[in-house]
PDB file of N, CA and C in Angstrom:
ATOM      1  N   MET W   1      -7.567  14.139   5.464  1.00  0.00           N
ATOM      2  CA  MET W   1      -6.910  14.150   4.645  1.00  0.00           C
ATOM      3  C   MET W   1      -7.044  13.618   3.517  1.00  0.00           C
ATOM      4  N   GLU W   2      -6.483  13.606   2.379  1.00  0.00           N
ATOM      5  CA  GLU W   2      -6.502  14.929   0.698  1.00  0.00           C
ATOM      6  C   GLU W   2      -7.580  13.483   0.783  1.00  0.00           C
ATOM      7  N   THR W   3      -8.496  13.790   0.235  1.00  0.00           N
ATOM      8  CA  THR W   3      -9.870  13.109  -1.037  1.00  0.00           C
ATOM      9  C   THR W   3      -9.663  12.859  -2.531  1.00  0.00           C
ATOM     10  N   SER W   4      -8.758  13.540  -3.320  1.00  0.00           N
ATOM     11  CA  SER W   4      -8.385  13.443  -4.238  1.00  0.00           C
ATOM     12  C   SER W   4      -7.211  12.580  -4.169  1.00  0.00           C
ATOM     13  N   VAL W   5      -6.874  11.102  -4.955  1.00  0.00           N
ATOM     14  CA  VAL W   5      -6.529  10.291  -5.463  1.00  0.00           C
ATOM     15  C   VAL W   5      -5.178  11.123  -6.506  1.00  0.00           C
ATOM     16  N   ASN W   6      -3.532  10.454  -6.214  1.00  0.00           N
ATOM     17  CA  ASN W   6      -2.926  11.350  -6.962  1.00  0.00           C
ATOM     18  C   ASN W   6      -2.637  10.533  -8.170  1.00  0.00           C
ATOM     19  N   GLN W   7      -3.316  11.268  -9.441  1.00  0.00           N
ATOM     20  CA  GLN W   7      -2.351  10.477 -10.350  1.00  0.00           C
ATOM     21  C   GLN W   7      -1.427   9.703 -10.392  1.00  0.00           C
ATOM     22  N   ASP W   8      -0.716   9.645 -10.091  1.00  0.00           N
ATOM     23  CA  ASP W   8       1.442   9.161 -10.145  1.00  0.00           C
ATOM     24  C   ASP W   8       1.391   7.543  -8.945  1.00  0.00           C
ATOM     25  N   LEU W   9       0.142   7.861  -8.564  1.00  0.00           N
ATOM     26  CA  LEU W   9       0.120   7.060  -7.581  1.00  0.00           C
ATOM     27  C   LEU W   9      -0.749   5.934  -7.722  1.00  0.00           C
ATOM     28  N   LEU W  10      -1.737   6.314  -8.455  1.00  0.00           N
ATOM     29  CA  LEU W  10      -2.876   5.408  -9.219  1.00  0.00           C
ATOM     30  C   LEU W  10      -2.524   4.734 -10.125  1.00  0.00           C
ATOM     31  N   ALA W  11      -1.545   5.127 -11.552  1.00  0.00           N
ATOM     32  CA  ALA W  11      -0.506   4.725 -12.259  1.00  0.00           C
ATOM     33  C   ALA W  11       0.901   4.129 -11.674  1.00  0.00           C
ATOM     34  N   LYS W  12       0.895   3.891 -10.600  1.00  0.00           N
ATOM     35  CA  LYS W  12       1.850   3.191  -9.686  1.00  0.00           C
ATOM     36  C   LYS W  12       1.331   1.920  -9.398  1.00  0.00           C
ATOM     37  N   ILE W  13       0.407   2.046  -8.783  1.00  0.00           N
ATOM     38  CA  ILE W  13      -0.026   0.136  -8.554  1.00  0.00           C
ATOM     39  C   ILE W  13      -0.391  -0.721  -9.587  1.00  0.00           C
ATOM     40  N   GLU W  14      -1.590   0.311 -11.137  1.00  0.00           N
ATOM     41  CA  GLU W  14      -1.775  -0.049 -12.130  1.00  0.00           C
ATOM     42  C   GLU W  14      -0.961  -0.922 -13.325  1.00  0.00           C
ATOM     43  N   ALA W  15       0.282  -0.033 -12.801  1.00  0.00           N
ATOM     44  CA  ALA W  15       1.719  -0.876 -13.918  1.00  0.00           C
ATOM     45  C   ALA W  15       1.369  -2.087 -12.543  1.00  0.00           C
ATOM     46  N   ILE W  16       1.934  -2.452 -10.789  1.00  0.00           N
ATOM     47  CA  ILE W  16       1.987  -3.267 -10.314  1.00  0.00           C
ATOM     48  C   ILE W  16       1.466  -4.566  -9.967  1.00  0.00           C
ATOM     49  N   THR W  17      -0.122  -4.153 -10.744  1.00  0.00           N
ATOM     50  CA  THR W  17      -0.953  -5.137 -10.175  1.00  0.00           C
ATOM     51  C   THR W  17      -0.665  -5.987 -11.846  1.00  0.00           C
ATOM     52  N   GLN W  18       0.197  -5.266 -13.354  1.00  0.00           N
ATOM     53  CA  GLN W  18      -0.008  -6.284 -14.255  1.00  0.00           C
ATOM     54  C   GLN W  18       1.220  -7.138 -14.146  1.00  0.00           C
ATOM     55  N   GLY W  19       2.105  -6.975 -12.967  1.00  0.00           N
ATOM     56  CA  GLY W  19       3.415  -7.876 -13.263  1.00  0.00           C
ATOM     57  C   GLY W  19       3.233  -8.539 -12.124  1.00  0.00           C
ATOM     58  N   PRO W  20       4.100  -9.500 -11.432  1.00  0.00           N
ATOM     59  CA  PRO W  20       4.568 -10.251 -10.355  1.00  0.00           C
ATOM     60  C   PRO W  20       4.219 -10.290  -9.064  1.00  0.00           C
ATOM     61  N   ASN W  21       4.324  -9.123  -9.096  1.00  0.00           N
ATOM     62  CA  ASN W  21       3.602  -8.605  -7.494  1.00  0.00           C
ATOM     63  C   ASN W  21       2.522  -8.139  -7.425  1.00  0.00           C
ATOM     64  N   ALA W  22       1.851  -8.506  -8.008  1.00  0.00           N
ATOM     65  CA  ALA W  22      -0.310  -8.969  -7.892  1.00  0.00           C
ATOM     66  C   ALA W  22      -0.439  -9.261  -6.688  1.00  0.00           C
ATOM     67  N   ASP W  23       0.195 -10.362  -5.993  1.00  0.00           N
ATOM     68  CA  ASP W  23      -1.179 -10.537  -5.085  1.00  0.00           C
ATOM     69  C   ASP W  23      -0.546  -9.850  -4.097  1.00  0.00           C
ATOM     70  N   LEU W  24       0.912 -10.004  -4.137  1.00  0.00           N
ATOM     71  CA  LEU W  24       2.021  -9.074  -2.926  1.00  0.00           C
ATOM     72  C   LEU W  24       1.080  -7.876  -2.515  1.00  0.00           C
ATOM     73  N   LEU W  25       0.560  -6.907  -3.528  1.00  0.00           N
ATOM     74  CA  LEU W  25       0.670  -5.901  -3.748  1.00  0.00           C
ATOM     75  C   LEU W  25      -1.385  -5.971  -2.692  1.00  0.00           C
ATOM     76  N   GLN W  26      -1.907  -6.820  -3.634  1.00  0.00           N
ATOM     77  CA  GLN W  26      -3.994  -7.052  -3.062  1.00  0.00           C
ATOM     78  C   GLN W  26      -3.807  -7.410  -1.345  1.00  0.00           C
ATOM     79  N   ARG W  27      -2.916  -8.926  -1.026  1.00  0.00           N
ATOM     80  CA  ARG W  27      -2.533  -8.814   0.641  1.00  0.00           C
ATOM     81  C   ARG W  27      -2.224  -7.339   1.169  1.00  0.00           C
ATOM     82  N   PHE W  28      -1.863  -7.111   0.559  1.00  0.00           N
ATOM     83  CA  PHE W  28      -1.139  -5.378   1.955  1.00  0.00           C
ATOM     84  C   PHE W  28      -2.111  -4.562   1.713  1.00  0.00           C
ATOM     85  N   ILE W  29      -2.747  -4.119   0.568  1.00  0.00           N
ATOM     86  CA  ILE W  29      -4.228  -3.717   0.373  1.00  0.00           C
ATOM     87  C   ILE W  29      -4.773  -4.158   1.287  1.00  0.00           C
ATOM     88  N   ASP W  30      -5.184  -5.440   1.203  1.00  0.00           N
ATOM     89  CA  ASP W  30      -6.734  -5.447   1.896  1.00  0.00           C
ATOM     90  C   ASP W  30      -6.040  -5.970   4.350  1.00  0.00           C
ATOM     91  N   ILE W  31      -4.592  -6.221   4.394  1.00  0.00           N
ATOM     92  CA  ILE W  31      -4.627  -5.869   5.678  1.00  0.00           C
ATOM     93  C   ILE W  31      -4.448  -3.899   5.962  1.00  0.00           C
ATOM     94  N   LEU W  32      -4.682  -3.513   4.846  1.00  0.00           N
ATOM     95  CA  LEU W  32      -3.913  -2.253   5.229  1.00  0.00           C
ATOM     96  C   LEU W  32      -5.450  -1.635   5.277  1.00  0.00           C
ATOM     97  N   TYR W  33      -7.212  -2.156   4.732  1.00  0.00           N
ATOM     98  CA  TYR W  33      -7.568  -1.301   4.496  1.00  0.00           C
ATOM     99  C   TYR W  33      -8.916  -2.358   5.941  1.00  0.00           C
ATOM    100  N   GLU W  34      -8.912  -3.472   6.850  1.00  0.00           N
ATOM    101  CA  GLU W  34      -9.059  -4.161   7.051  1.00  0.00           C
ATOM    102  C   GLU W  34      -8.845  -3.758   9.049  1.00  0.00           C
ATOM    103  N   GLN W  35      -7.677  -3.336   8.360  1.00  0.00           N
ATOM    104  CA  GLN W  35      -7.256  -2.384   9.576  1.00  0.00           C
ATOM    105  C   GLN W  35      -8.149  -1.770  10.283  1.00  0.00           C
ATOM    106  N   GLU W  36      -7.872  -1.283  12.274  1.00  0.00           N
ATOM    107  CA  GLU W  36      -9.530  -0.190  12.404  1.00  0.00           C
ATOM    108  C   GLU W  36      -8.266   0.130  13.949  1.00  0.00           C
ATOM    109  N   GLU W  37      -8.382   1.996  13.403  1.00  0.00           N
ATOM    110  CA  GLU W  37      -7.155   2.605  14.141  1.00  0.00           C
ATOM    111  C   GLU W  37      -5.855   2.096  14.873  1.00  0.00           C
ATOM    112  N   GLU W  38      -6.151   1.096  13.522  1.00  0.00           N
ATOM    113  CA  GLU W  38      -4.524   0.320  14.281  1.00  0.00           C
ATOM    114  C   GLU W  38      -3.296   0.592  13.452  1.00  0.00           C
ATOM    115  N   TYR W  39      -2.476   2.244  13.441  1.00  0.00           N
ATOM    116  CA  TYR W  39      -1.195   2.009  12.057  1.00  0.00           C
ATOM    117  C   TYR W  39      -0.058   2.068  13.033  1.00  0.00           C
ATOM    118  N   PHE W  40       0.910   1.755  12.182  1.00  0.00           N
ATOM    119  CA  PHE W  40       1.598   1.765  11.694  1.00  0.00           C
ATOM    120  C   PHE W  40       2.378   2.519  12.784  1.00  0.00           C
ATOM    121  N   SER W  41       3.563   1.711  14.231  1.00  0.00           N
ATOM    122  CA  SER W  41       3.756   2.678  15.066  1.00  0.00           C
ATOM    123  C   SER W  41       4.747   3.419  14.450  1.00  0.00           C
ATOM    124  N   PRO W  42       6.006   3.641  14.995  1.00  0.00           N
ATOM    125  CA  PRO W  42       6.948   4.972  15.046  1.00  0.00           C
ATOM    126  C   PRO W  42       8.337   3.775  13.973  1.00  0.00           C
ATOM    127  N   GLU W  43       8.050   2.871  14.770  1.00  0.00           N
ATOM    128  CA  GLU W  43       9.378   1.902  15.033  1.00  0.00           C
ATOM    129  C   GLU W  43       9.225   1.123  14.017  1.00  0.00           C
ATOM    130  N   ASP W  44       7.648   1.234  13.391  1.00  0.00           N
ATOM    131  CA  ASP W  44       8.007   0.231  12.363  1.00  0.00           C
ATOM    132  C   ASP W  44       7.998   0.674  11.080  1.00  0.00           C
ATOM    133  N   LEU W  45       7.838   1.869  11.364  1.00  0.00           N
ATOM    134  CA  LEU W  45       8.305   3.465   9.958  1.00  0.00           C
ATOM    135  C   LEU W  45       8.958   3.180  10.179  1.00  0.00           C
ATOM    136  N   SER W  46      10.127   3.289  10.954  1.00  0.00           N
ATOM    137  CA  SER W  46      11.351   4.172  11.142  1.00  0.00           C
ATOM    138  C   SER W  46      12.242   2.459  10.560  1.00  0.00           C
ATOM    139  N   GLU W  47      11.379   1.206  10.612  1.00  0.00           N
ATOM    140  CA  GLU W  47      12.250  -0.124   9.506  1.00  0.00           C
ATOM    141  C   GLU W  47      12.200  -0.738   8.531  1.00  0.00           C
ATOM    142  N   ILE W  48      11.057  -0.135   8.118  1.00  0.00           N
ATOM    143  CA  ILE W  48       9.781   0.805   7.023  1.00  0.00           C
ATOM    144  C   ILE W  48      11.052   1.047   5.784  1.00  0.00           C
ATOM    145  N   GLU W  49      11.237   2.309   6.519  1.00  0.00           N
ATOM    146  CA  GLU W  49      12.026   3.440   5.587  1.00  0.00           C
ATOM    147  C   GLU W  49      13.636   2.530   5.204  1.00  0.00           C
ATOM    148  N   VAL W  50      14.195   1.996   6.561  1.00  0.00           N
ATOM    149  CA  VAL W  50      15.170   1.088   5.944  1.00  0.00           C
ATOM    150  C   VAL W  50      15.232   0.928   5.759  1.00  0.00           C
ATOM    151  N   ALA W  51      14.136  -0.622   5.158  1.00  0.00           N
ATOM    152  CA  ALA W  51      13.883  -1.688   4.754  1.00  0.00           C
ATOM    153  C   ALA W  51      14.763  -0.865   3.697  1.00  0.00           C
ATOM    154  N   GLU W  52      13.841  -0.392   2.666  1.00  0.00           N
ATOM    155  CA  GLU W  52      13.935   0.524   1.482  1.00  0.00           C
ATOM    156  C   GLU W  52      14.493   0.957   1.262  1.00  0.00           C
ATOM    157  N   GLU W  53      15.734   2.021   2.060  1.00  0.00           N
ATOM    158  CA  GLU W  53      16.745   2.467   1.999  1.00  0.00           C
ATOM    159  C   GLU W  53      17.849   0.659   1.382  1.00  0.00           C
ATOM    160  N   ALA W  54      17.189   0.074   1.771  1.00  0.00           N
ATOM    161  CA  ALA W  54      18.587  -1.476   1.714  1.00  0.00           C
ATOM    162  C   ALA W  54      18.262  -1.500   0.291  1.00  0.00           C
ATOM    163  N   ILE W  55      16.656  -1.406  -0.012  1.00  0.00           N
ATOM    164  CA  ILE W  55      16.444  -2.069  -1.009  1.00  0.00           C
ATOM    165  C   ILE W  55      17.294  -1.499  -2.257  1.00  0.00           C
ATOM    166  N   ARG W  56      16.778  -0.223  -2.024  1.00  0.00           N
ATOM    167  CA  ARG W  56      17.027   1.486  -3.098  1.00  0.00           C
ATOM    168  C   ARG W  56      18.745   0.956  -3.553  1.00  0.00           C
ATOM    169  N   GLN W  57      19.560   0.302  -2.692  1.00  0.00           N
ATOM    170  CA  GLN W  57      21.098   0.146  -2.460  1.00  0.00           C
ATOM    171  C   GLN W  57      20.934  -1.111  -3.283  1.00  0.00           C
ATOM    172  N   GLY W  58      20.574  -1.949  -4.095  1.00  0.00           N
ATOM    173  CA  GLY W  58      20.745  -3.287  -3.995  1.00  0.00           C
ATOM    174  C   GLY W  58      21.120  -4.063  -2.422  1.00  0.00           C
ATOM    175  N   ASP W  59      20.780  -4.271  -1.021  1.00  0.00           N
ATOM    176  CA  ASP W  59      21.428  -4.485  -0.236  1.00  0.00           C
ATOM    177  C   ASP W  59      20.328  -5.417   0.225  1.00  0.00           C
ATOM    178  N   MET W  60      19.570  -6.597   0.057  1.00  0.00           N
ATOM    179  CA  MET W  60      18.766  -7.966   0.194  1.00  0.00           C
ATOM    180  C   MET W  60      19.393  -8.740   1.286  1.00  0.00           C
ATOM    181  N   SER W  61      20.935  -8.638   1.665  1.00  0.00           N
ATOM    182  CA  SER W  61      21.057  -9.244   2.619  1.00  0.00           C
ATOM    183  C   SER W  61      19.690  -9.040   3.896  1.00  0.00           C
ATOM    184  N   GLN W  62      18.929  -9.048   4.474  1.00  0.00           N
ATOM    185  CA  GLN W  62      17.963  -9.308   5.537  1.00  0.00           C
ATOM    186  C   GLN W  62      16.583  -9.025   5.105  1.00  0.00           C
ATOM    187  N   PHE W  63      16.626  -9.895   3.946  1.00  0.00           N
ATOM    188  CA  PHE W  63      15.100 -10.527   3.430  1.00  0.00           C
ATOM    189  C   PHE W  63      15.359 -11.646   2.546  1.00  0.00           C
ATOM    190  N   VAL W  64      14.438 -12.343   2.961  1.00  0.00           N
ATOM    191  CA  VAL W  64      14.269 -13.706   2.656  1.00  0.00           C
ATOM    192  C   VAL W  64      13.754 -13.846   1.511  1.00  0.00           C
ATOM    193  N   PRO W  65      13.424 -14.618   0.558  1.00  0.00           N
ATOM    194  CA  PRO W  65      12.785 -15.051  -0.143  1.00  0.00           C
ATOM    195  C   PRO W  65      11.490 -15.283  -0.162  1.00  0.00           C
ATOM    196  N   LEU W  66      10.346 -15.096  -1.172  1.00  0.00           N
ATOM    197  CA  LEU W  66       9.258 -15.495  -0.640  1.00  0.00           C
ATOM    198  C   LEU W  66       9.092 -17.036  -0.180  1.00  0.00           C
ATOM    199  N   ASP W  67       9.416 -17.143  -1.401  1.00  0.00           N
ATOM    200  CA  ASP W  67       9.143 -18.838  -1.658  1.00  0.00           C
ATOM    201  C   ASP W  67      10.434 -19.874  -0.131  1.00  0.00           C
ATOM    202  N   GLU W  68      11.418 -19.258   0.278  1.00  0.00           N
ATOM    203  CA  GLU W  68      12.223 -20.060   0.894  1.00  0.00           C
ATOM    204  C   GLU W  68      11.413 -19.507   2.019  1.00  0.00           C
ATOM    205  N   TYR W  69      10.667 -17.806   2.855  1.00  0.00           N
ATOM    206  CA  TYR W  69       9.773 -18.089   3.313  1.00  0.00           C
ATOM    207  C   TYR W  69       9.006 -18.766   3.622  1.00  0.00           C
ATOM    208  N   LYS W  70       7.560 -19.309   2.850  1.00  0.00           N
ATOM    209  CA  LYS W  70       6.666 -20.472   2.530  1.00  0.00           C
ATOM    210  C   LYS W  70       7.419 -21.734   3.365  1.00  0.00           C
ATOM    211  N   ASN W  71       8.133 -22.050   2.716  1.00  0.00           N
ATOM    212  CA  ASN W  71       8.831 -23.597   3.378  1.00  0.00           C
ATOM    213  C   ASN W  71       9.435 -23.732   5.294  1.00  0.00           C
ATOM    214  N   ARG W  72       9.758 -21.997   5.108  1.00  0.00           N
ATOM    215  CA  ARG W  72       9.907 -22.382   6.356  1.00  0.00           C
ATOM    216  C   ARG W  72       9.133 -22.678   7.288  1.00  0.00           C
ATOM    217  N   ARG W  73       7.850 -21.369   7.291  1.00  0.00           N
ATOM    218  CA  ARG W  73       6.582 -21.668   7.896  1.00  0.00           C
ATOM    219  C   ARG W  73       5.321 -23.339   7.607  1.00  0.00           C
ATOM    220  N   GLY W  74       5.932 -23.835   6.315  1.00  0.00           N
ATOM    221  CA  GLY W  74       5.118 -25.007   6.069  1.00  0.00           C
ATOM    222  C   GLY W  74       3.909 -25.284   4.852  1.00  0.00           C
ATOM    223  N   LEU W  75       3.854 -22.619   4.299  1.00  0.00           N
ATOM    224  CA  LEU W  75       2.907 -22.459   4.362  1.00  0.00           C
ATOM    225  C   LEU W  75       3.280 -23.444   2.452  1.00  0.00           C
TER     226      LEU W  75
END
């Protein structure tokens, strides 16, 4: 793994931390940081790629708004 940090990635992270998704990014980073030896499976990565493509195309039909998810889960 490359030890130097990509400046473009750092710029994107900085931009996200200044926006409405800062908490989501923090939770995601915490999950990745705390996991031990358990990485995404090829199936997980495939599903992530499919979701990313749907977002790029503006298809939000497979997604649930966070507030709706919280209400369903009683959070």
